[in-house]
Short mmCIF file of C-alpha atoms in Angstrom, two decimals:
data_model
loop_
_atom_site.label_atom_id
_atom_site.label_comp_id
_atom_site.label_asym_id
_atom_site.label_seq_id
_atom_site.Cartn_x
_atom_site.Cartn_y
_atom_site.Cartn_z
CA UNK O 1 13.29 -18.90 16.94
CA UNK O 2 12.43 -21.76 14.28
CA UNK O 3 14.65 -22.09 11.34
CA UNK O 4 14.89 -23.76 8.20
CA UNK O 5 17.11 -23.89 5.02
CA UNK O 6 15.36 -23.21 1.50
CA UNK O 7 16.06 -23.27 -1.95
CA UNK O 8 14.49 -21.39 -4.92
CA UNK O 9 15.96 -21.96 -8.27
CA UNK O 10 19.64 -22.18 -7.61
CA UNK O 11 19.78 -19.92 -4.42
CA UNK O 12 20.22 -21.05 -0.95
CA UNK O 13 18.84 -19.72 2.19
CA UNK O 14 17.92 -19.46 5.71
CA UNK O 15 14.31 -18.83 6.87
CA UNK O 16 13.42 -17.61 9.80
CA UNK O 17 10.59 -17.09 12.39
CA UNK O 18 11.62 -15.16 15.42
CA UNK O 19 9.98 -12.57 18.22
CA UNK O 20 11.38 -9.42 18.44
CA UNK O 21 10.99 -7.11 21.66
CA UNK O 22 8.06 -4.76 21.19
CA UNK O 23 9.26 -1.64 22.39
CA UNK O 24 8.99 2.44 21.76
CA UNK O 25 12.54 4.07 22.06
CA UNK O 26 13.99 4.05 24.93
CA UNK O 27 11.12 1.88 26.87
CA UNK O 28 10.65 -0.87 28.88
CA UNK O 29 9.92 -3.76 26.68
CA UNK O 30 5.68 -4.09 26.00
CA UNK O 31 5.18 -7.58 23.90
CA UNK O 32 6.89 -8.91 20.71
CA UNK O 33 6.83 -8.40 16.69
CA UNK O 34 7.06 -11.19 14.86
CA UNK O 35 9.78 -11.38 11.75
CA UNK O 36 9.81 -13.66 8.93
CA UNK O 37 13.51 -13.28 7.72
CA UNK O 38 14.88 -14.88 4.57
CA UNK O 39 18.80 -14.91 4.38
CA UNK O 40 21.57 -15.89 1.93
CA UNK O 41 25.18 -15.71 3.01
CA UNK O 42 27.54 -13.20 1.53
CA UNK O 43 29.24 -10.39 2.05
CA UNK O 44 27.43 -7.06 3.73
CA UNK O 45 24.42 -7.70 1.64
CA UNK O 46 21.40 -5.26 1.34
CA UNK O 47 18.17 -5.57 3.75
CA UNK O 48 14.59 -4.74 2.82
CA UNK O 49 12.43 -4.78 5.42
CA UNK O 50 8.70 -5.05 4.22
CA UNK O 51 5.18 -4.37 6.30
CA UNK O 52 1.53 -4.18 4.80
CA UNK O 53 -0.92 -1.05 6.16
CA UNK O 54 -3.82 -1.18 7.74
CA UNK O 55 -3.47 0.04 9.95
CA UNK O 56 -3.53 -3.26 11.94
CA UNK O 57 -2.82 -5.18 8.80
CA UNK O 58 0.14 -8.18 9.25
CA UNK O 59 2.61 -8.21 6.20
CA UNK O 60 1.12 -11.58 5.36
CA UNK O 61 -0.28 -10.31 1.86
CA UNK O 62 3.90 -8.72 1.32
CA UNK O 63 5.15 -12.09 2.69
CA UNK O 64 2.98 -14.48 -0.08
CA UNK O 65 3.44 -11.23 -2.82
CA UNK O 66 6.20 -13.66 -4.70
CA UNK O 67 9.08 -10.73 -3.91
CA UNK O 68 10.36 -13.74 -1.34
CA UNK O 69 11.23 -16.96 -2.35
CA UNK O 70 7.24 -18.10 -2.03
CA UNK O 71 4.33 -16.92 -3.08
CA UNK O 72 0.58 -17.78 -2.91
CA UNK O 73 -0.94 -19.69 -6.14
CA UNK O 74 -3.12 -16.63 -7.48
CA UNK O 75 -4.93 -17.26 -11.03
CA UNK O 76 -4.63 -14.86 -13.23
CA UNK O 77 -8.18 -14.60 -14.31
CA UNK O 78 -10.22 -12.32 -12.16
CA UNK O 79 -13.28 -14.07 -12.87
CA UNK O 80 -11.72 -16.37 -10.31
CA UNK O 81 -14.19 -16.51 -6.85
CA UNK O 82 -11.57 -17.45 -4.41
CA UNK O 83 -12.71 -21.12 -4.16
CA UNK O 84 -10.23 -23.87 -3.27
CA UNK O 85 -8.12 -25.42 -4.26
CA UNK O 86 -5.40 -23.12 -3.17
CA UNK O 87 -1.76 -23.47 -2.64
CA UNK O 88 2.37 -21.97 -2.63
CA UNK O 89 4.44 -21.72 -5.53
CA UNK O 90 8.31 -20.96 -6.04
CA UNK O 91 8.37 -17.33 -7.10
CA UNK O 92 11.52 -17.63 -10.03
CA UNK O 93 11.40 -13.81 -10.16
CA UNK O 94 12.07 -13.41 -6.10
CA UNK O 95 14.56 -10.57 -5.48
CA UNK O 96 16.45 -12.65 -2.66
CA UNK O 97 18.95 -12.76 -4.99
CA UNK O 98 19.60 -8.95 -4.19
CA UNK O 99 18.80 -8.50 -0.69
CA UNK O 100 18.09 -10.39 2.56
CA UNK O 101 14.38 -9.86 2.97
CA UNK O 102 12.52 -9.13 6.71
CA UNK O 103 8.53 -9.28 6.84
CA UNK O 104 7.36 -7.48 10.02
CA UNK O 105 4.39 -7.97 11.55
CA UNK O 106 2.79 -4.75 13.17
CA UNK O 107 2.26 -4.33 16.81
CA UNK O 108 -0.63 -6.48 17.96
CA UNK O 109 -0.99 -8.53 14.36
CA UNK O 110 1.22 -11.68 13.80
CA UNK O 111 2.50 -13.72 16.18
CA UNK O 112 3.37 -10.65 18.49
CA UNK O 113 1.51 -10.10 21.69
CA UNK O 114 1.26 -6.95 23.83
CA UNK O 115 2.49 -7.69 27.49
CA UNK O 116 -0.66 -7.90 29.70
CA UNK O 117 0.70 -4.80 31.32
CA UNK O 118 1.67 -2.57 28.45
CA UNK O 119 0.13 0.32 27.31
CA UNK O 120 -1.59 -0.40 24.10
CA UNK O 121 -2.61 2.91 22.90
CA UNK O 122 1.05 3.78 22.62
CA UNK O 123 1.25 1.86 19.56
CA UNK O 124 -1.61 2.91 18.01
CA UNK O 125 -0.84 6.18 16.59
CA UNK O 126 1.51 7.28 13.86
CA UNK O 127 4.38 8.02 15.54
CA UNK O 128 4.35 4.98 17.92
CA UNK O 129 3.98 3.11 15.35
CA UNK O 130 6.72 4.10 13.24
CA UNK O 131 8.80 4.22 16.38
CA UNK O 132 8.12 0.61 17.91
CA UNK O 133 8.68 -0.83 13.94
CA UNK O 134 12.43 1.59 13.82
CA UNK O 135 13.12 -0.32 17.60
CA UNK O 136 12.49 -3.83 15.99
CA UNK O 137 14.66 -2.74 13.03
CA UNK O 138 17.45 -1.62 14.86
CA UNK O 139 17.27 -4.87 17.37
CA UNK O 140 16.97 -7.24 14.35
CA UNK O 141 19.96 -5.24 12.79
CA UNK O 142 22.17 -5.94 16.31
CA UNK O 143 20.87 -9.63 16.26
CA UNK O 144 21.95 -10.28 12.75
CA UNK O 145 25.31 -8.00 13.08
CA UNK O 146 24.11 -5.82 9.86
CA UNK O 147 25.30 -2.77 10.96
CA UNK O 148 27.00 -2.17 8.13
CA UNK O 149 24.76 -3.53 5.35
CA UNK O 150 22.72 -0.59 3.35
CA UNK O 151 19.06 -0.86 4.75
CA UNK O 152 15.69 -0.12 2.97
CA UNK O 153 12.35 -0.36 4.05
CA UNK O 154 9.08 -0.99 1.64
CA UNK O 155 5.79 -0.09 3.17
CA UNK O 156 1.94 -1.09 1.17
CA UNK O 157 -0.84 1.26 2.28
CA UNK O 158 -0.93 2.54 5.35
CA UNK O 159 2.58 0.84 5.92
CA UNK O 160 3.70 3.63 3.31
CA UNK O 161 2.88 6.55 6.15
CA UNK O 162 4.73 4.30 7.99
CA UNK O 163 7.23 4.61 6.07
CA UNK O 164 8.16 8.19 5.92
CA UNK O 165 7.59 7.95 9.90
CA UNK O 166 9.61 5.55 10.54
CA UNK O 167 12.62 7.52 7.88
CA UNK O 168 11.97 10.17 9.71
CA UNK O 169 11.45 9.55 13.76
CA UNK O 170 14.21 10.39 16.32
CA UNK O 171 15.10 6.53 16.91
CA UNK O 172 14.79 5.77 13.21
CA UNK O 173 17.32 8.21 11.90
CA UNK O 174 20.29 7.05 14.59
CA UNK O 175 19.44 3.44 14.16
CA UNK O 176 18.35 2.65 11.21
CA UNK O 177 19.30 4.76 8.47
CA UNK O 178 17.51 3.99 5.09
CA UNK O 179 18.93 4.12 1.61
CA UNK O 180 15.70 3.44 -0.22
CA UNK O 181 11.88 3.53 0.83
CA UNK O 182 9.26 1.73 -1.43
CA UNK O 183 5.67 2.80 -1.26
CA UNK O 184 3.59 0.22 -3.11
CA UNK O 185 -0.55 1.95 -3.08
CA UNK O 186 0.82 4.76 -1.73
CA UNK O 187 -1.66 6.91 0.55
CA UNK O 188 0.95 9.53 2.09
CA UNK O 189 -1.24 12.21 0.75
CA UNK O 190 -4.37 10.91 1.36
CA UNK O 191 -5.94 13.84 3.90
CA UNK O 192 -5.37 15.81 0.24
CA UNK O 193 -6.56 13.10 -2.02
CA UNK O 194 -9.24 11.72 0.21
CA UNK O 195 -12.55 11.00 -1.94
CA UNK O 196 -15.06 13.09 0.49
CA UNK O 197 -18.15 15.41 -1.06
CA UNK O 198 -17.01 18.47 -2.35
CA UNK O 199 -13.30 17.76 -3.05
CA UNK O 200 -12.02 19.04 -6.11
CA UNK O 201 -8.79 17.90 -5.62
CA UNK O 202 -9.95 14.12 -4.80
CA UNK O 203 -12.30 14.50 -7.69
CA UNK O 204 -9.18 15.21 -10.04
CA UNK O 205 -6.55 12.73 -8.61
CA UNK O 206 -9.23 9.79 -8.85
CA UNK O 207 -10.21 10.38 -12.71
CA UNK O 208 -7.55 8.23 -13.80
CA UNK O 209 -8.41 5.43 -11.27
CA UNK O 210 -12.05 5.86 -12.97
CA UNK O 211 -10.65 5.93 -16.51
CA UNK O 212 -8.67 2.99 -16.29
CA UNK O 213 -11.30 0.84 -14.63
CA UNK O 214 -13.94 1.67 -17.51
CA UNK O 215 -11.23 0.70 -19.99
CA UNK O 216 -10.35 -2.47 -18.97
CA UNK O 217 -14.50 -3.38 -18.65
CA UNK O 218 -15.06 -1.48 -22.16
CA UNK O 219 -17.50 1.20 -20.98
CA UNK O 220 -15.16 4.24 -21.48
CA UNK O 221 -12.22 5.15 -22.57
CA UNK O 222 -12.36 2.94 -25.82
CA UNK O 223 -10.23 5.36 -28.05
CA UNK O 224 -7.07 4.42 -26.62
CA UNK O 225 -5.63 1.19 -27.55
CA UNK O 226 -4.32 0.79 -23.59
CA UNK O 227 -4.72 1.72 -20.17
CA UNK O 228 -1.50 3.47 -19.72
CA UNK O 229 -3.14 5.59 -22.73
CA UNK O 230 -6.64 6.10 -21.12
CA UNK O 231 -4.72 7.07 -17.58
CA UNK O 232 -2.49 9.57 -19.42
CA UNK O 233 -5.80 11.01 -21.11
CA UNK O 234 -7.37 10.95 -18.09
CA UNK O 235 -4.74 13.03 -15.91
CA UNK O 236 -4.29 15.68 -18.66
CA UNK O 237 -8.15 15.99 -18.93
CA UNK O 238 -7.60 16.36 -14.43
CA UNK O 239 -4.72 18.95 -14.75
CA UNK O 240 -6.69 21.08 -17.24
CA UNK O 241 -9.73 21.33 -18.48
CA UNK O 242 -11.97 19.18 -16.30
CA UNK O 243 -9.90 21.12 -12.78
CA UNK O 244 -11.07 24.85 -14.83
CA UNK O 245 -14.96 23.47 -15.15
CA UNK O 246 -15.08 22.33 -11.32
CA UNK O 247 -13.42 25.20 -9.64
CA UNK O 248 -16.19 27.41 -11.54
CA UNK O 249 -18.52 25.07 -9.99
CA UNK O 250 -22.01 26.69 -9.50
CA UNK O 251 -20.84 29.36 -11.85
CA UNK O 252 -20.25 27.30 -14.89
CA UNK O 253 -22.08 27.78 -17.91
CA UNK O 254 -24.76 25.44 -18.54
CA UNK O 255 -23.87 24.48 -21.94
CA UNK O 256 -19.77 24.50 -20.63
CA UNK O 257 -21.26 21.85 -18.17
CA UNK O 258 -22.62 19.63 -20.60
CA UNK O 259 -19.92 19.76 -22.72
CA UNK O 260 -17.74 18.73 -20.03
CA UNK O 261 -19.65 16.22 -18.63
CA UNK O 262 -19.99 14.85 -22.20
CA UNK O 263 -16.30 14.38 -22.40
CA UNK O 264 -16.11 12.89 -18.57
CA UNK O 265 -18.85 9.98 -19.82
CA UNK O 266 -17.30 9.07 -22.78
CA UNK O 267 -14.25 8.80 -20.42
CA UNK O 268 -15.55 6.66 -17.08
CA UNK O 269 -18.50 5.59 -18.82
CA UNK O 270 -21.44 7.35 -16.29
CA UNK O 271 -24.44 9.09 -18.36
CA UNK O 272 -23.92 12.74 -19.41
CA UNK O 273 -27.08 13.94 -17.42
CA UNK O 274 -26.10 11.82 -14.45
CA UNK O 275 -22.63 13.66 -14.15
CA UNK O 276 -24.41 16.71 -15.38
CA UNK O 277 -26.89 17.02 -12.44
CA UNK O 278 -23.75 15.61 -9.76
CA UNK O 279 -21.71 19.05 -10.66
CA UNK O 280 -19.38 16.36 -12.75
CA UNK O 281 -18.33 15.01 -9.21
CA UNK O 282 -19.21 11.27 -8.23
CA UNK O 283 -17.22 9.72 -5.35
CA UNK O 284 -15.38 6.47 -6.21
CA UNK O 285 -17.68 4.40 -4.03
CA UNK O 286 -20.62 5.64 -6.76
CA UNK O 287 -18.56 4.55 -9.36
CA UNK O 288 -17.83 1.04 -8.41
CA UNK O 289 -21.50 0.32 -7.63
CA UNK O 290 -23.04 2.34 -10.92
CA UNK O 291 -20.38 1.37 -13.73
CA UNK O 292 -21.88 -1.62 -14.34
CA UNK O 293 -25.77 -2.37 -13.93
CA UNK O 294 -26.44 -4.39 -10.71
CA UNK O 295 -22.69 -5.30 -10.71
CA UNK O 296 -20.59 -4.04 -7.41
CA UNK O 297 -16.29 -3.54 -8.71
CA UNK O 298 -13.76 -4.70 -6.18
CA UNK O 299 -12.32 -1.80 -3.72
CA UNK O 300 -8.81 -3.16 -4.13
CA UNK O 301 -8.91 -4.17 -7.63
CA UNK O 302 -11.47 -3.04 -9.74
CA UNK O 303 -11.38 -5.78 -12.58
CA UNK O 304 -12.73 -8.23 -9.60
CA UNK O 305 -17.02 -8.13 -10.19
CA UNK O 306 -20.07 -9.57 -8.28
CA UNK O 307 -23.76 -8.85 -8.44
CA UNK O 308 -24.72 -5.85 -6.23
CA UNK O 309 -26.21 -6.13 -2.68
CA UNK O 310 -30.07 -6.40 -2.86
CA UNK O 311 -31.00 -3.63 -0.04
CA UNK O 312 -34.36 -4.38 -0.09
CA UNK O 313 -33.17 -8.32 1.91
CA UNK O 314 -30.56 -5.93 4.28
CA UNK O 315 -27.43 -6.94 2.12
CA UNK O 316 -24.28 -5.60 3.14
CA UNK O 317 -21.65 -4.34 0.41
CA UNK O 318 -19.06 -6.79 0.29
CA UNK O 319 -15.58 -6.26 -1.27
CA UNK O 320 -15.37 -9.20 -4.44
CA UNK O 321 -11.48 -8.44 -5.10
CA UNK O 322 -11.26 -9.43 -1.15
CA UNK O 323 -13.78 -12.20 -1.45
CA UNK O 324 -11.33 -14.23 -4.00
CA UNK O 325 -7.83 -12.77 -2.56
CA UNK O 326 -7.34 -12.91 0.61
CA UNK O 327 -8.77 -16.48 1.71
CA UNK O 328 -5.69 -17.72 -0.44
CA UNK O 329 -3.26 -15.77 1.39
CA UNK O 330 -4.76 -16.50 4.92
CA UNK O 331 -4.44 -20.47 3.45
CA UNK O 332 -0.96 -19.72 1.89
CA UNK O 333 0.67 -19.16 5.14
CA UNK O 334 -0.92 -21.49 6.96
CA UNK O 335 0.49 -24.00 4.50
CA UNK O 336 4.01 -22.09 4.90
CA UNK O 337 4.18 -22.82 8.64
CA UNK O 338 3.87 -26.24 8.02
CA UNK O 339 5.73 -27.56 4.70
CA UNK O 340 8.89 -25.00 5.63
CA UNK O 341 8.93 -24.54 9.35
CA UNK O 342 7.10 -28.02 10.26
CA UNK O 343 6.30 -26.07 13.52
CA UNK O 344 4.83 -22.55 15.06
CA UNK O 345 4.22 -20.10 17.87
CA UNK O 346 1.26 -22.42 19.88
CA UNK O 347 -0.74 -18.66 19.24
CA UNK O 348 -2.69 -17.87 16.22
CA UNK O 349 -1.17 -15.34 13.63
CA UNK O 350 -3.22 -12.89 13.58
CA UNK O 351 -3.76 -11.47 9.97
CA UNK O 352 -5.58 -8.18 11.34
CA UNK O 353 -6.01 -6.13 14.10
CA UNK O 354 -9.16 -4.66 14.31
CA UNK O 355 -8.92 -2.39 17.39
CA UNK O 356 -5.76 -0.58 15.91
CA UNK O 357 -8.14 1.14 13.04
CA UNK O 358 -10.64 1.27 15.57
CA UNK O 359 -8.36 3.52 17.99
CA UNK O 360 -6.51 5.03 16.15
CA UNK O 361 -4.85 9.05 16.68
CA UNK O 362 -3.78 10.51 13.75
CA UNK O 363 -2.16 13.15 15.41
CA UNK O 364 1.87 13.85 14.27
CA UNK O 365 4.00 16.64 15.19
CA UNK O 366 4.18 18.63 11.98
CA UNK O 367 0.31 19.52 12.59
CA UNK O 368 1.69 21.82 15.29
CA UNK O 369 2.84 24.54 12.49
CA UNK O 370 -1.60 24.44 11.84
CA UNK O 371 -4.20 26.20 13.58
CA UNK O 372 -6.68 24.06 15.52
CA UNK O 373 -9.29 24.79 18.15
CA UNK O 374 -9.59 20.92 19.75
CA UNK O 375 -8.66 17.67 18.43
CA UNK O 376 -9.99 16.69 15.53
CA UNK O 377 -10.40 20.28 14.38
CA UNK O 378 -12.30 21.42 11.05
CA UNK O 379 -9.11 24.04 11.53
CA UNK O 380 -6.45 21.49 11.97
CA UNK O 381 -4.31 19.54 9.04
CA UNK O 382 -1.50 17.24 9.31
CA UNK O 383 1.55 17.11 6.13
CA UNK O 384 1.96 13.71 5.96
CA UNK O 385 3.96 14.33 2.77
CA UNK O 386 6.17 16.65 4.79
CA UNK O 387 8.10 13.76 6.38
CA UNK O 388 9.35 12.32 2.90
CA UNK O 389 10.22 15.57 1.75
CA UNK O 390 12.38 15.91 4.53
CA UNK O 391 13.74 12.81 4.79
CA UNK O 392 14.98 12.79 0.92
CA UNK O 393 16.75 16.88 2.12
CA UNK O 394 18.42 14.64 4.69
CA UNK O 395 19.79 11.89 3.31
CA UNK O 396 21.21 13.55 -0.14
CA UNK O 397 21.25 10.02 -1.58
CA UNK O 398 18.16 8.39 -0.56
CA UNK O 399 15.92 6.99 -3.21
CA UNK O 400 12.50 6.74 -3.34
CA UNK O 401 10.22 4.09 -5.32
CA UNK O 402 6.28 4.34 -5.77
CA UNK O 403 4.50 1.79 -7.22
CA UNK O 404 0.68 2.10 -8.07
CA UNK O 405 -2.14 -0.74 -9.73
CA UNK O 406 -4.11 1.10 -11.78
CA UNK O 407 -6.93 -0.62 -10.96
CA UNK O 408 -7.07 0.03 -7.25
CA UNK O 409 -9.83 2.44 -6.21
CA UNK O 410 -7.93 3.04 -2.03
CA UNK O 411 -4.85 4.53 -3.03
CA UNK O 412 -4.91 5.14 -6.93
CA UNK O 413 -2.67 6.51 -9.84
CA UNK O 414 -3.85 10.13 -9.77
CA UNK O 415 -2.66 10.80 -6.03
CA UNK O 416 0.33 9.32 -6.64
CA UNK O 417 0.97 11.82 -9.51
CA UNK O 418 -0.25 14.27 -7.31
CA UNK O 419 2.40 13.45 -4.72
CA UNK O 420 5.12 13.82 -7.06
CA UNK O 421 4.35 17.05 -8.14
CA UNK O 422 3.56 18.82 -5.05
CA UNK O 423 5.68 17.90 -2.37
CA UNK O 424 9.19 18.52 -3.89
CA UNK O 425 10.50 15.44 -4.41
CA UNK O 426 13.44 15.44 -6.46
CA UNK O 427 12.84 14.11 -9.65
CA UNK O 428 16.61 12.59 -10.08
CA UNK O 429 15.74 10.38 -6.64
CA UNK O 430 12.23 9.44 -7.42
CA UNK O 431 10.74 6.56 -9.63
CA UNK O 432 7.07 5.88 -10.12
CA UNK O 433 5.68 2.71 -12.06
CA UNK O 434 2.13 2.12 -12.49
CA UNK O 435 0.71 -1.62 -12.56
CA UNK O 436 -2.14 -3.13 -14.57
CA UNK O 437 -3.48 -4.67 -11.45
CA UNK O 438 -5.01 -3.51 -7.97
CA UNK O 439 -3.94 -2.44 -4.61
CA UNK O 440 -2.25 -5.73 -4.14
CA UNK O 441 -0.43 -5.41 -7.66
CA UNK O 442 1.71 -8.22 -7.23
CA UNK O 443 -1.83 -10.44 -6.51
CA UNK O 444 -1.17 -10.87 -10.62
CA UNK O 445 1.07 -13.53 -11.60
CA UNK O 446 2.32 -11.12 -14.70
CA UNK O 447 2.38 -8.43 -12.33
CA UNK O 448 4.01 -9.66 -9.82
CA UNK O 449 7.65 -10.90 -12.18
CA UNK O 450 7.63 -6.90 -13.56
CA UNK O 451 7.15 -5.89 -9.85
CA UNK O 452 9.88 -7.85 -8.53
CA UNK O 453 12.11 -6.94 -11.71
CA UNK O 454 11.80 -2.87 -10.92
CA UNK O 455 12.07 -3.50 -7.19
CA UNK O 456 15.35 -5.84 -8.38
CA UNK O 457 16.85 -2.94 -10.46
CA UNK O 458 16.39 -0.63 -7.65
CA UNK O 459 18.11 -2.05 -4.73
CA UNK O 460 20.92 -2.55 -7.04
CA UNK O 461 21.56 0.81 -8.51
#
């Protein structure tokens, strides 16, 4: 373990960097996750413990959001192109003044290690997963003596399916009990919401994503004075109107059509006949590369531009919101190991895991209640949703948070509105915020102090 005090503004605490035994329930030990811990002494405080997706993703992106005490120097403008210099900063709005915070690092990312000998494919699955994070939970909970302290767990991504796994899984429910889950870029529902050909339903839950993005570059959308107006427009345009036109689909009047698709291009800012002759449907990956003329928008965060790929020289698509965010995170760290720890595992951390997405089964339990002839089936489905439905009918006062950038194209505003209003999720328990930023919201220095000051509010209600 390597330890260090800390300061940030007038609160003191420990930091810590220790290896936790990598293990599904009841197993023989397989490896090590590594925890970054930050702790201030008092009595039977709350924990959060905090993982990124991927999956195969390390929480390093959680760990440098500003929600600790630290936070990697992001500028605001997103004109920026992720040149040096980079940097930490004290984050003044850091909720450790609420609850002791735990970063985990997934199995295999980090400074974890599988055991030469362990099965790997164990992990890499949905309910492994979930089950190997819930043993590290419950063993840093024993280590730490916080039995007693009220435990909540904030997942980004694919760490939000974690999540409701984890809340959810045999060993997770008699070990770690949760009080709260946060899903920041939620994708819980994403086999629903997934953006494939032919999806109504993705075609409807990503019109806001669209809306907002063509507001903030002035292409669409320009009769509303703000986003929060244009997504609003856009998701009562989803619900009604534009969801009657496509379920018609080849059976739509011509003249309904163009009407419609005048009112979707005025919105995301596409032609009329382009949208016209696409059966109004146009995938978000068209978007991003046809909003704006030989420009290519960011995945994660649409306000991020660069020029397009020129196919006829074999470019590749590249990602520009990655391009300037994540080399200052990757530095950020690497800077935190040595100003606060002065020392580190003699192994690389390992930011991502590559195999894990790779190998992945998707497979859980609840597909069981589904038809299927052969994994993957055409026939088969899994309810990812199902798990936080049932974990909010178990635990009567469990809260849930869900926190979405507008501007992120993965997991985006419209699917998290869908979640909320089809999975029965009481409304008394459940709080959604949208933020005008990306997938990594808190990747905006603005962002990032409202962020931390509706996480704040939460774990103290």
């Amino acid at each position: 373990m390597h330890e260090a005090p800390g300061r940030v503004g007038e609160l003191d605490y420990v930091a810590r960097l220790e290896e936790l035994p990598l293990r599904r329930s009841g197993g023989a030990v397989q490896g090590t996750i590594s925890a970054f811990s930050y702790i201030v002494e008092g009595p039977e405080r709350p924990v959060l413990f905090l993982t990124n997706g991927g999956p195969g993703v390390s929480s390093i992106y959680l760990h440098l959001s500003g929600i600790g005490p630290v936070r990697a120097r992001i500028p605001a403008d997103p004109d920026d192109d992720g040149h040096p210099p980079y940097g930490l900063e004290e984050s003044a709005s850091t909720i450790l003044d609420v609850a002791d915070l735990v970063f985990l690092d997934a199995p295999g990312t980090g400074f974890g290690a599988f055991a030469d000998d362990a099965d790997v494919s164990a992990f890499r699955s949905l309910e492994g997963d979930a089950d190997a994070i819930a043993a590290a939970i419950s063993d840093w909970v024993d280590r730490h003596s916080r039995w007693d302290s009220r435990k909540f767990f904030l997942g980004e991504s694919y760490g939000t399916l974690r999540a409701a796994f984890l809340a959810t899984s045999g060993h997770g429910m008699d070990t770690a009990p949760l009080s709260g889950i946060v899903l920041l870029g939620q994708a819980v529902n994403i086999q629903e919401t997934l953006d494939r050909p032919g999806s109504i339903v993705g075609a409807l839950a990503n019109l806001p994503y669209k809306a907002a993005t063509a507001w903030y570059h002035g292409v669409g959308s320009r009769e509303h004075a703000t986003v929060e107006e244009a997504v609003e427009a856009a998701l009562d345009f989803a619900r009604g109107d534009l969801a009657t036109a496509m379920l018609q689909g080849d059976l739509l009047p011509a003249d309904e059509r163009s009407a419609i698709a005048e009112r979707l291009s005025a919105m995301i800012g596409i032609p009329t006949d382009e949208l016209v002759g696409a059966r109004l449907w146009m995938s978000k990956q068209e978007f991003r590369s046809r909003l704006l003329p030989g420009r290519s928008l960011g995945v994660t965060d649409s306000r991020y531009v660069a020029p397009a790929a020129d196919r006829a020289l074999g470019e590749l698509d590249s990602d520009p919101s990655d391009v300037a965010l994540s080399p200052r995170y990757t530095a950020g760290l690497r800077q935190l190991l040595r100003q606060v720890f002065g020392a580190a595992p003699e192994h690389a951390y390992r930011v991502v895991d590559p195999e894990a997405g790779r190998d992945w089964d998707w497979d859980e339990q609840g597909g069981a209640a589904f038809t299927a002839y052969g994994r993957p089936s055409p026939f088969h489905t899994y309810p990812y949703p199902a798990r936080l439905s049932r974990w909010m009918k178990q635990t009567p006062r469990g809260r849930l948070f869900i926190g979405t950038g507008v501007y992120d194209s993965l997991t985006t505003v419209g699917a998290a509105d869908h979640l909320l209003r089809h999975w029965g999720l009481p409304r008394e328990r459940t709080e959604t915020h949208g933020y005008r930023a990306g997938h990594m919201m808190y990747s905006d220095p603005a962002v990032a102090v409202r962020l931390n000051a509706d996480l704040r509010a939460f774990l103290a209600r």
